[in-house]
Every structure is written in C-alpha cells, then in structure tokens.
Short mmCIF file of C-alpha atoms in Angstrom, two decimals:
data_model
loop_
_atom_site.label_atom_id
_atom_site.label_comp_id
_atom_site.label_asym_id
_atom_site.label_seq_id
_atom_site.Cartn_x
_atom_site.Cartn_y
_atom_site.Cartn_z
CA MET A 1 9.95 26.73 142.66
CA PRO A 2 8.89 30.41 142.83
CA LEU A 3 11.25 30.87 145.77
CA LYS A 4 14.10 29.33 143.79
CA GLU A 5 13.40 31.62 140.81
CA THR A 6 13.29 34.56 143.19
CA LEU A 7 16.61 33.53 144.66
CA GLN A 8 18.08 33.11 141.16
CA ARG A 9 16.94 36.62 140.25
CA ILE A 10 18.50 37.92 143.45
CA VAL A 11 21.74 36.12 142.63
CA SER A 12 21.69 37.54 139.09
CA THR A 13 20.97 41.03 140.40
CA LEU A 14 23.75 40.76 142.98
CA ALA A 15 26.18 39.50 140.33
CA ASN A 16 25.33 42.39 138.03
CA LYS A 17 25.67 44.84 140.89
CA ASN A 18 29.02 43.32 141.83
CA ASP A 19 30.17 43.74 138.23
CA GLU A 20 29.04 47.37 138.33
CA ILE A 21 30.91 47.92 141.59
CA HIS A 22 34.04 46.24 140.23
CA ASN A 23 33.87 48.42 137.13
CA PHE A 24 33.37 51.47 139.30
CA ILE A 25 36.33 50.48 141.49
CA ASP A 26 38.46 50.08 138.35
CA MET A 27 37.30 53.49 137.17
CA LEU A 28 38.17 55.03 140.57
CA ASN A 29 41.61 53.43 140.52
CA GLN A 30 42.17 54.72 137.01
CA THR A 31 41.00 58.15 138.11
CA ILE A 32 43.48 58.04 141.00
CA ARG A 33 46.25 57.15 138.58
CA ASN A 34 45.16 59.96 136.28
CA VAL A 35 45.17 62.42 139.19
CA GLN A 36 48.70 61.37 140.10
CA VAL A 37 49.92 61.65 136.54
CA ASN A 38 48.18 64.96 135.89
CA SER A 39 49.30 66.47 139.21
CA SER A 40 52.89 65.49 138.47
CA LYS A 41 52.53 67.06 135.06
CA VAL A 42 51.22 70.38 136.37
CA ILE A 43 53.90 70.43 139.09
CA ARG A 44 56.56 70.03 136.40
CA GLU A 45 54.92 72.82 134.41
CA LEU A 46 54.79 74.95 137.59
CA ASP A 47 58.51 74.38 138.16
CA GLU A 48 59.21 75.28 134.55
CA GLU A 49 57.19 78.49 134.81
CA PHE A 50 58.89 79.56 138.06
CA ASP A 51 62.30 78.59 136.71
CA ALA A 52 61.56 80.73 133.66
CA LEU A 53 60.46 83.55 135.97
CA TYR A 54 63.63 83.18 138.08
CA SER A 55 65.67 83.20 134.90
CA VAL A 56 64.05 86.41 133.76
CA LEU A 57 64.59 88.02 137.18
CA ASP A 58 68.23 86.92 137.26
CA GLU A 59 68.77 88.21 133.76
CA MET A 60 67.14 91.55 134.60
CA LYS A 61 69.14 91.79 137.84
CA GLY A 62 72.39 91.18 135.97
CA THR A 63 71.50 93.75 133.31
CA MET A 64 70.56 96.42 135.82
CA ALA A 65 73.62 95.71 138.05
CA ASN A 66 75.82 96.02 134.98
CA THR A 67 74.25 99.40 134.21
CA ILE A 68 75.02 100.60 137.74
CA GLN A 69 78.61 99.42 137.50
CA GLN A 70 79.08 101.16 134.17
CA GLU A 71 77.65 104.37 135.62
CA ARG A 72 79.99 104.10 138.63
CA ALA A 73 83.04 103.53 136.43
CA HIS A 74 82.08 106.47 134.25
CA LYS A 75 81.72 108.83 137.20
CA ILE A 76 84.91 107.69 138.92
CA GLN A 77 86.87 108.08 135.70
CA ALA A 78 85.53 111.61 135.22
CA LEU A 79 86.40 112.55 138.80
CA HIS A 80 89.88 111.03 138.45
CA ASN A 81 90.44 113.12 135.32
CA GLN A 82 89.38 116.25 137.17
CA LEU A 83 91.57 115.29 140.14
CA SER A 84 94.59 114.90 137.85
CA GLN A 85 93.96 118.33 136.33
CA CYS A 86 93.73 119.87 139.77
CA GLY A 87 97.04 118.20 140.84
CA SER A 88 98.84 119.59 137.79
CA ALA A 89 97.43 123.06 138.42
CA LEU A 90 98.42 122.92 142.10
CA GLU A 91 101.97 121.85 141.27
CA SER A 92 102.32 124.69 138.78
CA SER A 93 100.88 127.17 141.26
CA GLU A 94 103.28 126.09 144.05
CA GLU A 95 106.22 126.45 141.69
CA LEU A 96 105.16 130.02 140.85
CA LEU A 97 104.67 130.77 144.53
CA GLU A 98 108.21 129.65 145.32
CA LEU A 99 109.61 131.62 142.38
CA ALA A 100 107.76 134.74 143.50
CA ALA A 101 109.17 134.41 147.03
CA ARG A 102 112.74 134.22 145.72
CA THR A 103 112.11 137.18 143.41
CA LEU A 104 111.22 139.33 146.41
CA ASN A 105 114.82 138.89 147.68
CA ILE A 106 116.44 140.30 144.50
CA MET A 107 118.14 143.64 145.31
CA ASP A 108 119.00 144.76 141.80
CA PRO A 109 116.06 146.86 140.53
CA THR A 110 116.56 145.84 136.88
CA GLU A 111 116.68 142.12 137.56
CA PHE A 112 113.77 142.43 140.00
CA SER A 113 111.65 144.18 137.41
CA LYS A 114 112.44 141.56 134.78
CA ALA A 115 111.70 138.65 137.11
CA ALA A 116 108.48 140.24 138.32
CA ARG A 117 107.18 140.65 134.74
CA GLN A 118 107.94 137.00 133.98
CA ILE A 119 106.06 135.85 137.07
CA LYS A 120 103.15 138.07 136.15
CA ASP A 121 102.97 136.57 132.65
CA ARG A 122 103.13 133.01 134.00
CA VAL A 123 100.43 133.70 136.56
CA THR A 124 98.17 135.03 133.82
CA MET A 125 98.56 131.76 131.90
CA ALA A 126 98.58 129.49 134.96
CA SER A 127 96.14 126.53 134.81
CA ALA A 128 95.24 127.11 138.46
CA PHE A 129 93.22 130.12 137.37
CA ARG A 130 91.52 128.31 134.47
CA ILE A 131 90.23 125.10 136.04
CA SER A 132 86.76 124.68 137.60
CA LEU A 133 86.77 123.98 141.30
CA LYS A 134 83.32 122.32 141.08
CA PRO A 135 83.02 118.51 140.64
CA SER A 136 82.19 117.69 137.06
CA ILE A 137 80.15 114.63 138.11
CA SER A 138 77.54 114.28 140.83
CA ASP A 139 77.95 111.53 143.33
CA SER A 140 74.22 110.84 143.26
CA MET A 141 73.06 107.39 141.99
CA THR A 142 69.36 107.88 142.71
CA HIS A 143 68.47 107.73 139.02
CA LEU A 144 69.41 104.05 139.10
CA MET A 145 67.32 103.12 142.08
CA VAL A 146 64.43 100.69 141.65
CA ASP A 147 61.03 100.17 143.20
CA PHE A 148 59.48 96.78 142.50
CA SER A 149 56.52 97.17 144.82
CA LEU A 150 54.03 96.95 141.94
CA GLU A 151 55.78 93.95 140.48
CA ARG A 152 55.94 92.41 143.91
CA HIS A 153 52.21 92.86 144.31
CA ALA A 154 51.74 91.32 140.85
CA LEU A 155 53.87 88.34 141.84
CA GLN A 156 51.95 87.99 145.07
CA ALA A 157 48.75 87.97 142.98
CA LEU A 158 49.89 85.02 140.91
CA ARG A 159 47.12 82.45 140.67
CA PHE A 160 46.40 79.31 138.74
CA LEU A 161 45.35 79.97 135.13
CA PRO A 162 41.62 80.82 134.98
CA VAL A 163 39.28 79.22 132.45
CA PRO A 164 38.43 81.73 129.69
CA LYS A 165 34.87 82.97 129.62
CA ALA A 166 32.58 82.13 126.73
CA PRO A 167 32.83 84.57 123.78
CA GLU A 168 29.75 86.41 122.56
CA ILE A 169 28.92 86.14 118.84
CA ASP A 170 28.06 89.52 117.34
CA THR A 171 25.14 88.57 115.09
CA ALA A 172 24.89 92.09 113.65
CA ALA A 173 28.45 91.79 112.31
CA CYS A 174 27.97 88.28 110.89
CA LEU A 175 27.52 88.11 107.12
CA VAL A 176 26.23 85.40 104.79
CA ALA A 177 27.18 86.21 101.18
CA ASP A 178 28.87 84.75 98.11
CA ASN A 179 28.84 81.22 99.56
CA CYS A 180 30.86 82.53 102.49
CA ILE A 181 29.96 83.06 106.13
CA THR A 182 31.81 85.67 108.17
CA VAL A 183 31.47 85.11 111.92
CA SER A 184 32.41 87.89 114.34
CA TRP A 185 32.63 87.67 118.13
CA ARG A 186 34.01 89.43 121.21
CA MET A 187 35.02 88.53 124.75
CA PRO A 188 32.66 89.70 127.52
CA GLU A 189 35.69 91.32 129.16
CA GLU A 190 39.32 91.83 128.21
CA ASP A 191 41.41 88.72 128.77
CA SER A 192 45.06 89.01 127.76
CA ARG A 193 45.64 85.33 128.50
CA VAL A 194 43.48 84.16 125.59
CA ASP A 195 45.82 82.57 123.08
CA HIS A 196 43.43 81.60 120.28
CA PHE A 197 39.83 80.74 119.42
CA VAL A 198 38.08 77.66 118.07
CA LEU A 199 35.17 78.06 115.65
CA GLU A 200 32.73 75.21 115.08
CA TYR A 201 29.92 75.08 112.53
CA ARG A 202 27.40 72.62 111.13
CA LYS A 203 24.62 72.66 108.57
CA THR A 204 21.00 72.09 109.52
CA ASN A 205 17.47 72.48 108.22
CA PHE A 206 16.17 73.53 111.64
CA ASP A 207 15.81 77.13 112.76
CA GLY A 208 17.20 76.49 116.22
CA PHE A 209 18.42 73.34 117.89
CA ALA A 210 18.02 70.19 115.85
CA ARG A 211 16.68 67.00 117.31
CA VAL A 212 19.42 64.75 118.64
CA LYS A 213 18.93 62.14 115.92
CA ASP A 214 19.09 64.83 113.22
CA GLU A 215 22.16 66.60 114.53
CA GLN A 216 25.14 66.83 112.21
CA PRO A 217 28.70 66.65 113.60
CA TRP A 218 30.44 69.95 114.20
CA GLU A 219 33.20 70.93 111.82
CA VAL A 220 36.15 72.61 113.56
CA ILE A 221 38.41 75.53 112.65
CA ASP A 222 41.19 75.77 115.23
CA TYR A 223 43.91 78.27 116.20
CA ILE A 224 42.10 81.44 115.08
CA LYS A 225 44.04 84.43 116.36
CA ASP A 226 41.53 87.13 115.46
CA THR A 227 37.95 87.69 116.66
CA GLU A 228 36.55 87.24 113.16
CA TYR A 229 36.74 84.43 110.66
CA THR A 230 35.34 83.84 107.17
CA LEU A 231 34.27 80.36 106.12
CA SER A 232 34.66 80.31 102.34
CA GLY A 233 33.94 77.85 99.56
CA LEU A 234 30.80 76.58 101.27
CA LYS A 235 27.94 74.73 99.61
CA PHE A 236 24.65 75.89 101.05
CA ASP A 237 22.73 72.64 100.73
CA LYS A 238 20.95 73.23 104.04
CA LYS A 239 18.75 76.14 105.07
CA TYR A 240 20.71 77.15 108.16
CA MET A 241 24.18 77.10 109.67
CA ASN A 242 24.85 76.73 113.40
CA VAL A 243 28.04 78.39 114.65
CA ARG A 244 29.70 78.58 118.05
CA VAL A 245 33.06 79.80 119.39
CA GLN A 246 35.25 79.02 122.38
CA ALA A 247 38.30 80.85 123.72
CA CYS A 248 41.47 79.00 124.69
CA ASN A 249 44.45 80.03 126.78
CA LYS A 250 47.69 78.12 127.04
CA ALA A 251 46.27 75.35 129.19
CA VAL A 252 42.53 75.05 128.80
CA ALA A 253 39.59 75.84 126.52
CA GLY A 254 36.66 77.76 127.92
CA GLU A 255 32.96 77.24 127.52
CA TYR A 256 31.35 77.52 124.09
CA SER A 257 29.43 80.62 123.20
CA ASP A 258 25.69 80.33 122.83
CA PRO A 259 25.15 78.76 119.38
CA VAL A 260 23.88 81.14 116.72
CA THR A 261 21.79 80.01 113.77
CA LEU A 262 22.47 81.86 110.50
CA GLU A 263 20.10 81.51 107.57
CA THR A 264 21.82 80.59 104.32
CA LYS A 265 18.65 80.96 102.18
CA ALA A 266 19.79 78.15 99.92
CA PHE A 267 18.02 77.84 96.56
CA LEU A 268 18.76 74.34 95.39
CA PHE A 269 17.73 72.94 92.04
CA ASN A 270 18.95 70.65 89.33
CA LEU A 271 18.23 70.65 85.61
CA ASP A 272 15.25 68.67 84.37
CA ASN A 273 16.65 66.22 81.83
CA THR A 274 13.24 64.65 81.22
CA SER A 275 11.98 67.65 79.27
CA SER A 276 15.22 69.03 77.84
CA HIS A 277 15.94 69.05 74.11
CA LEU A 278 17.29 65.75 72.84
CA ASN A 279 20.41 67.48 71.55
CA LEU A 280 21.30 68.60 75.08
CA LYS A 281 23.32 66.46 77.44
CA VAL A 282 22.04 67.26 80.95
CA GLU A 283 23.53 66.09 84.24
CA ASP A 284 22.22 67.72 87.44
CA THR A 285 23.55 71.28 86.97
CA TYR A 286 25.45 70.66 83.75
CA VAL A 287 24.24 71.01 80.17
CA GLU A 288 26.07 70.84 76.86
CA TRP A 289 24.98 70.75 73.23
CA GLU A 290 25.49 67.29 71.82
CA PRO A 291 24.61 66.95 68.13
CA THR A 292 23.65 63.67 66.53
CA GLY A 293 26.74 61.57 66.02
CA GLY A 294 28.60 63.53 68.67
CA LYS A 295 30.16 66.07 66.27
CA GLY A 296 30.81 69.45 67.83
CA GLN A 297 29.35 70.80 71.04
CA GLU A 298 28.51 74.06 72.71
CA LYS A 299 29.21 74.21 76.41
CA VAL A 300 27.80 76.45 79.09
CA LYS A 301 28.53 76.21 82.77
CA GLY A 302 26.53 77.52 85.63
CA LYS A 303 27.84 77.31 89.15
CA GLU A 304 26.17 75.26 91.75
CA ASN A 305 26.91 76.27 95.26
CA LYS A 306 30.17 78.14 94.89
CA GLY A 307 32.97 76.03 96.21
CA SER A 308 31.04 72.81 95.73
CA GLY A 309 33.79 71.42 93.52
CA GLN A 310 31.43 70.94 90.54
CA TYR A 311 31.73 72.92 87.33
CA PRO A 312 29.21 71.57 84.81
CA VAL A 313 28.62 73.21 81.52
CA LEU A 314 25.44 75.03 82.22
CA LYS A 315 25.78 74.92 85.87
CA SER A 316 23.15 76.76 87.85
CA ASN A 317 24.87 77.79 90.99
CA LYS A 318 22.45 77.78 93.85
CA ARG A 319 23.89 80.15 96.31
CA SER A 320 22.91 82.64 98.90
CA GLY A 321 24.15 86.12 99.62
CA ALA A 322 23.23 87.67 96.31
CA PRO A 323 25.15 90.77 95.24
CA SER A 324 21.73 92.33 94.87
CA PRO A 325 19.48 93.43 97.76
CA LYS A 326 19.33 91.03 100.65
CA ARG A 327 16.87 88.20 100.33
CA THR A 328 14.28 87.86 103.04
CA SER A 329 12.31 84.71 102.31
CA ILE A 330 12.26 81.64 100.15
CA GLY A 331 9.33 79.95 98.44
CA THR A 332 10.21 77.04 96.21
CA SER A 333 8.77 73.69 95.33
CA PRO A 334 10.04 70.83 93.18
CA THR A 335 8.31 70.17 89.90
CA ALA A 336 7.19 66.75 88.81
CA LYS A 337 9.69 65.42 86.29
CA GLY A 338 8.21 64.12 83.07
CA SER A 339 5.09 66.29 83.49
CA ARG A 340 5.74 68.35 80.33
CA ASP A 341 6.63 67.75 76.70
CA ARG A 342 10.26 67.61 75.72
CA PHE A 343 11.63 70.73 74.00
CA THR A 344 12.22 70.21 70.33
CA GLY A 345 12.88 72.01 67.05
CA GLU A 346 15.10 75.07 67.47
CA SER A 347 14.33 75.37 71.19
CA TYR A 348 17.52 73.93 72.67
CA THR A 349 16.16 74.52 76.15
CA VAL A 350 16.44 72.96 79.59
CA LEU A 351 14.61 74.13 82.72
CA GLY A 352 15.31 73.84 86.41
CA ASP A 353 13.40 71.24 88.39
CA THR A 354 12.35 73.61 91.23
CA THR A 355 9.82 76.41 90.94
CA ILE A 356 10.13 79.86 92.48
CA GLU A 357 6.85 80.87 94.04
CA SER A 358 7.90 83.59 96.50
CA GLY A 359 10.92 85.17 98.13
CA GLN A 360 14.29 86.17 96.77
CA HIS A 361 16.77 83.83 95.11
CA TYR A 362 20.15 83.93 93.43
CA TRP A 363 22.16 81.56 91.26
CA GLU A 364 25.05 81.82 88.82
CA VAL A 365 25.87 80.55 85.35
CA ARG A 366 29.29 80.12 83.82
CA ALA A 367 29.98 79.40 80.15
CA GLN A 368 33.03 77.62 78.88
CA LYS A 369 35.32 79.69 76.69
CA ASP A 370 34.37 77.84 73.50
CA CYS A 371 30.65 78.45 73.98
CA LYS A 372 29.27 80.55 71.13
CA SER A 373 25.60 81.13 71.94
CA TYR A 374 23.48 80.67 75.06
CA SER A 375 20.64 82.24 77.04
CA VAL A 376 20.02 82.46 80.79
CA GLY A 377 16.78 83.50 82.45
CA VAL A 378 13.45 82.41 83.92
CA THR A 379 10.11 81.34 82.51
CA TYR A 380 6.63 80.35 83.51
CA LYS A 381 5.94 76.64 83.34
CA ASN A 382 3.79 77.09 80.24
CA LEU A 383 6.75 77.65 77.89
CA GLY A 384 5.91 75.70 74.71
CA LYS A 385 8.13 72.95 73.44
CA PHE A 386 8.98 75.01 70.33
CA ASP A 387 9.35 78.30 72.25
CA GLN A 388 12.67 79.96 72.95
CA LEU A 389 13.61 81.95 76.04
CA GLY A 390 12.87 85.66 75.67
CA ARG A 391 10.63 85.19 72.63
CA THR A 392 7.42 84.79 74.62
CA ASN A 393 5.60 87.06 77.06
CA SER A 394 6.16 84.48 79.80
CA SER A 395 9.97 84.28 79.67
CA TRP A 396 12.81 86.68 80.40
CA CYS A 397 16.49 86.18 79.65
CA ILE A 398 19.79 87.61 78.56
CA HIS A 399 21.36 86.18 75.43
CA ILE A 400 25.04 85.91 74.53
CA ASN A 401 26.20 85.36 70.97
CA ASN A 402 29.93 84.98 70.28
CA TRP A 403 29.92 84.05 66.60
CA LEU A 404 31.18 86.60 64.03
CA GLN A 405 31.06 89.33 66.63
CA SER A 406 30.03 89.28 70.28
CA THR A 407 26.52 90.50 71.04
CA PHE A 408 24.94 90.81 74.46
CA SER A 409 21.21 91.45 74.79
CA ALA A 410 18.23 91.22 77.14
CA LYS A 411 15.11 89.58 75.72
CA HIS A 412 11.41 89.40 76.61
CA ASN A 413 8.25 88.98 74.53
CA ASN A 414 10.33 88.70 71.35
CA LYS A 415 11.86 92.13 71.95
CA SER A 416 15.59 92.57 72.33
CA LYS A 417 17.62 95.24 74.14
CA THR A 418 21.30 95.38 73.18
CA LEU A 419 23.65 95.67 76.15
CA ASP A 420 26.76 97.68 75.34
CA ILE A 421 28.89 96.22 78.12
CA PRO A 422 31.56 93.49 78.29
CA ILE A 423 30.28 89.93 78.54
CA PRO A 424 31.29 88.41 81.90
CA ASP A 425 32.38 84.80 82.21
CA ARG A 426 30.07 84.35 85.21
CA ILE A 427 26.53 85.68 85.27
CA GLY A 428 24.53 86.02 88.49
CA VAL A 429 20.73 85.81 88.35
CA TYR A 430 18.74 87.45 91.15
CA CYS A 431 14.99 86.89 91.26
CA ASN A 432 12.76 88.75 93.71
CA PHE A 433 9.44 87.06 93.01
CA ASP A 434 7.31 89.16 95.35
CA GLY A 435 8.99 92.40 94.28
CA GLY A 436 8.73 91.59 90.56
CA GLN A 437 12.47 91.96 89.95
CA LEU A 438 14.71 89.88 87.73
CA MET A 439 18.28 91.17 87.74
CA PHE A 440 21.40 89.92 86.01
CA TYR A 441 24.82 90.64 87.48
CA ASN A 442 28.45 90.29 86.65
CA ALA A 443 29.08 87.64 89.30
CA ASN A 444 32.74 88.66 89.64
CA SER A 445 32.37 92.43 90.03
CA LYS A 446 28.74 92.48 91.30
CA GLU A 447 27.96 95.02 88.55
CA LEU A 448 24.32 95.13 87.46
CA LEU A 449 24.00 94.09 83.81
CA TYR A 450 20.25 94.42 83.25
CA ALA A 451 17.04 94.42 85.27
CA PHE A 452 13.52 93.39 84.30
CA ARG A 453 10.70 94.80 86.42
CA THR A 454 7.29 93.18 86.18
CA LYS A 455 4.65 91.40 88.23
CA PHE A 456 5.08 87.66 88.30
CA THR A 457 1.68 85.96 88.24
CA GLN A 458 2.77 82.32 88.01
CA PRO A 459 5.54 80.19 89.49
CA LEU A 460 8.89 80.60 87.73
CA LEU A 461 11.48 78.09 86.62
CA PRO A 462 15.15 78.81 85.92
CA GLY A 463 15.68 78.43 82.18
CA PHE A 464 18.75 77.89 80.03
CA MET A 465 19.18 77.60 76.29
CA VAL A 466 22.28 76.48 74.37
CA SER A 467 22.39 77.10 70.62
CA ILE A 468 24.61 75.58 67.94
CA LYS A 469 25.38 77.55 64.77
CA LYS A 470 27.78 76.75 61.98
CA LYS A 471 29.62 79.43 60.05
CA TYR A 472 28.83 78.90 56.39
CA SER A 473 30.08 82.33 55.30
CA ILE A 474 32.92 84.71 56.03
CA SER A 475 32.41 88.35 56.94
CA SER A 476 33.62 90.93 54.37
CA THR A 477 34.36 88.35 51.66
CA GLU A 478 33.35 89.54 48.16
CA PHE A 479 32.38 87.57 45.05
CA THR A 480 30.38 88.12 41.85
CA LEU A 481 26.95 86.51 41.41
CA LEU A 482 25.69 86.34 37.79
CA LYS A 483 22.38 84.49 38.10
CA THR A 484 20.23 82.76 40.70
CA ASN A 485 18.35 79.66 39.56
CA ASN A 486 17.33 80.80 36.08
CA CYS A 487 16.69 84.35 37.31
CA VAL A 488 19.13 86.69 35.54
CA LEU A 489 20.20 89.70 37.62
CA GLN A 490 22.39 92.69 36.89
CA GLU A 491 25.97 91.86 37.71
CA GLU A 492 26.71 93.16 41.20
CA THR A 493 29.37 92.67 43.83
CA TRP A 494 28.04 90.74 46.82
CA SER A 495 29.38 90.76 50.38
CA ILE A 496 28.39 88.01 52.81
CA VAL A 497 27.09 89.43 56.07
CA PHE A 498 26.30 86.28 58.04
CA GLY A 499 25.29 82.67 57.73
CA GLN A 500 22.86 80.55 59.69
CA TYR A 501 21.96 76.87 59.78
CA PHE A 502 18.41 76.35 58.47
CA LEU A 503 18.21 72.67 57.55
CA LYS A 504 15.01 72.05 59.53
CA MET A 505 13.12 75.12 58.31
CA PHE A 506 13.83 74.78 54.60
CA ASN A 507 13.71 71.20 53.47
CA ARG A 508 14.85 72.10 49.95
CA PHE A 509 17.91 74.02 51.05
CA HIS A 510 20.87 73.06 53.11
CA PHE A 511 21.26 76.57 54.50
CA PHE A 512 20.43 80.17 53.73
CA ILE A 513 22.64 83.24 53.42
CA SER A 514 21.81 86.90 53.95
CA ILE A 515 23.97 89.02 51.67
CA GLY A 516 24.22 92.68 50.79
CA THR A 517 24.92 93.98 47.30
CA SER A 518 26.99 96.88 46.11
CA ALA A 519 23.68 98.44 45.02
CA GLY A 520 22.55 98.56 48.63
CA ARG A 521 20.03 95.67 48.47
CA ILE A 522 19.77 92.70 50.80
CA LEU A 523 18.77 89.27 49.53
CA HIS A 524 17.96 86.19 51.58
CA LEU A 525 19.08 83.20 49.51
CA GLY A 526 18.29 79.55 49.99
CA VAL A 527 21.23 77.44 48.85
CA SER A 528 21.02 73.79 47.89
CA ALA A 529 23.84 71.58 46.78
CA MET A 530 23.11 72.41 43.13
CA SER A 531 21.57 75.89 42.99
CA VAL A 532 20.94 79.24 44.60
CA LYS A 533 17.36 80.57 44.82
CA VAL A 534 16.12 83.99 45.90
CA ILE A 535 13.77 83.56 48.86
CA LYS A 536 13.21 87.19 49.77
CA SER A 537 14.48 90.48 48.46
CA LEU A 538 14.51 93.64 50.57
#
C-alpha cells in the first residue's frame, strides 16, 4: 500500500509537471507569435521612417535643383542681354567705319569737311564707346555647391531608438502649498528624443516605502510636455505623497525616477457634534445655526482640504502649505467625544475633535454670504459651556459681525481689537503651537489679518461660534417717547442705535433696545409686549 501511494504521488507530480510544461509550451508559442507580429510591426515602421526620410531627401533635392536651374537661367539671360547690346554696338561701329572710309575719298574740301564733322559727332554718341566689355555675370556656380558629409555621417550613425534614461526629481524645487504639489525634475543628460513625461503619485502614511499590503495604487498624469507639473485640488488626508516620473520617446517609456516622498503635513479634524450647542447643526466640517422650529439660520463655511469637493457651512479646511511660515512638525491627537458638557446659553459654539499639542498647522474657514455673525479661533479644552470664544483668557479668535454695519475684530480675554481691513470670504488660521503664534490670514490673498503671540500651555482645539441676532430696530429712525412705565421724562427725540435679542437674559422682557436721546443721554430699555421700562441710564 505505501508503494502504491508513493506511485500515486509520483503520477500526480508528473501530471502537474506535464501541465506546467504544456502551459510553458503554450506560452513559448504565444511568445513566438508575439515576436513575429511585433517584428513585422517594427519593420513596417522602419519602412515608413525610411520612406519619410527618402521623401524629405527627394523633396530637398528637387528644391535645390530648382534653385540651381533658376540661377542658371538668370545668368544666361543676363549674358544674352549683354551679348545683344554688344552686337548692336558692333553693327553701328562697322557702319561708321565704312562711312569714314568712303569719306576719305571725297575730293571736294567743303563736302569732306561736312562729312567728317558728321562722322565725328556720330562716333562721340556711338554705343560702342559706351558699353562695358566686361561680363555682367560670373560663370561661377560654386555658391550653389553642397557638402553633405556631416549629414552623411549622421545618417550612417542612425541607430534604433534608445530607451530614455530615468529623470531626476529636483526635491529642492518641489513645493507643497495651498493643497497643491508642484513636482520639478530634469533629465540626467540632454535627450532631444524625449516626447513627453508621465507623472505618478499616491498618498501614504509612511515616510518611505509602504509595506506591500498597505500600498495604494499610483494615480497617473500622462503627456506632460514640461519638466514641471502642479497637482492641484488635492485633499491631504494622508501624511505623505509619493511621486515618480518617467520619460517617454515616440516608441518606449524609460525607467521611473527614484520615488520621492513629500510631506503634506495634513491636519485633519472634524467638528465635535456631541458637545456643540443644540441650536447648531453640525456635520463633520459643516455647522449652521438652526433655531427651534427651523426658522432662520446663520451659515458659516470652513474649507476642508481644498479641492475635496465639500463646502459645509463652517467648514474647517484641513490643509497644508500655509501662507504663513513653513510648518515643520505636527502634534495632534483626537479628543474623546462626549467627554465634555454641551455648550448652552448664548455660547453657540462647536469645537474641533482633534487637539493641537505641538507643531504648525493651518486650516481655512469660509462663511456663506448670508452669514451675519461668527467667530473663528482656538481654545483650551477647559472652555466653559457658557463661555464664548475670545471672552476668556484661554481662547483666541477673530469675530465678524455683518448686521447694521460690518465690524471685524480680534478677541482674547474679553478684550477686543477692531481690525480696519476688508472682511475676506475665506479666512486662513495658522497655529504654531511651539512658537506661540496664532495668525489669521486672508486665504485668497495670503495677507496677514491679525496675529496673537503668546505661550500655549495646554493642548488647543479649533473653535467656531455662530451667532443669531434679529434686528428689532432701524438705524437713524427717530420717534418721540413721552413716558416709560409710569416714569415721566422730559419730552426728547430718541434715535435707535441698535437692537439685540435678549429673551433668555431678561425673562420679563422680549428684547432690549439701546437708544440715544437728543440730550446726549443713552438709555438701555427693556421692552415687553405691554410696556417699556428703563433698565439703565448712562
């Protein structure tokens, strides 16, 4: 029995080997067919190239022969013209010579003298004495001679098309900025036969070569004519980008360049909807004010990785390549969702879900056109649930208010600095944790809007606040107020300065109004549905 099993294994092994050999024979036969087909193809292409070369040579030969013929015709015509002039002059000269000989035989002195003067006058005007006896055209044709020895050597040096060498990526000229990557390269030596280049790139979280199972497929940009290319509209959701380039001539592509790993320094975070104010609708990088019953909303957009295709309302755009100084390192960590109280009261706040603990980071925020009031900044994790950005010593922000008139200010520790500059539609936030810098930029023009300089002692979170305010008064409208809730005042003309919603702070009043009088006083009035009461007089 063991011998039979051994024999069965041998039979199975031989059968498998026979199958392998048959497959290999099929592969060899297919390879032979491919060689025949490909050789016929290149022979046809060789014939086409030589036929094209013959055609060019024939065309050049015809053109140059035509030039020689035209030059010959021109010279012969010029010489014929000169020959005709000489014939006419000779005929005229012979006629005068014959006339002069007959004149010598005249015996009458008077007639002789008359005839001699006529001959003299004709000789003076004779064309024989006015024509040049030098050929007007040279018989030389040496200026139309050719020497194709160099071209002949070039033709004799014709070889099969060489494979282009691998390009070299110039890492010093490569740039990662504004969600774009500019890749620059050069050939190790000049190669006029290179027709175009192919650029391939892929995202990775590995500084170097990724493990085979973690490798991402290469994305291809083909037919690049220049030695530089900018990949735009990228989303930096990985830490690094591998790039490589190959050169191609008409027939074949060369070897790839050595892959280069570029750091994208991606800062990725979403908005924490577990602790955001209940009046805020939060989705990843999108936040909008959503009042009870769904009436009215304030929208702010920040931009996630530029070119990601998402444009939420407060959309924090995690991107690299800040318009500020170059970032050198990244230190971030996700925060545990649900680990803090939900913002409430007048703090319409939402925070990012990833802390900044070191390094340099940049993101952008974009507000929709109908947004009236919002804040953008950073805060320590200890921001209270009633606290607002910029009103504590642990938060920094810029605030935009577009109600009665646009105001733009930087806020920290409940202190405000008015910014007398246009409000951009996209705001870039650059945070250098180790350097203690928080800078706000016009994301379009890269203009610095404001910079905080401090020493960060705790991890930071991106913070955003969206406010809703209703206009209950009209600027510069005048009316006459005679009394306020049983308190008789001197009749004065009042001008509304601004209105603000205060339902939650004053239970008795629906809202309050700050107004200025013609006497120069300012009163803060609480207004109910039935009465007006003075709260504070300044």
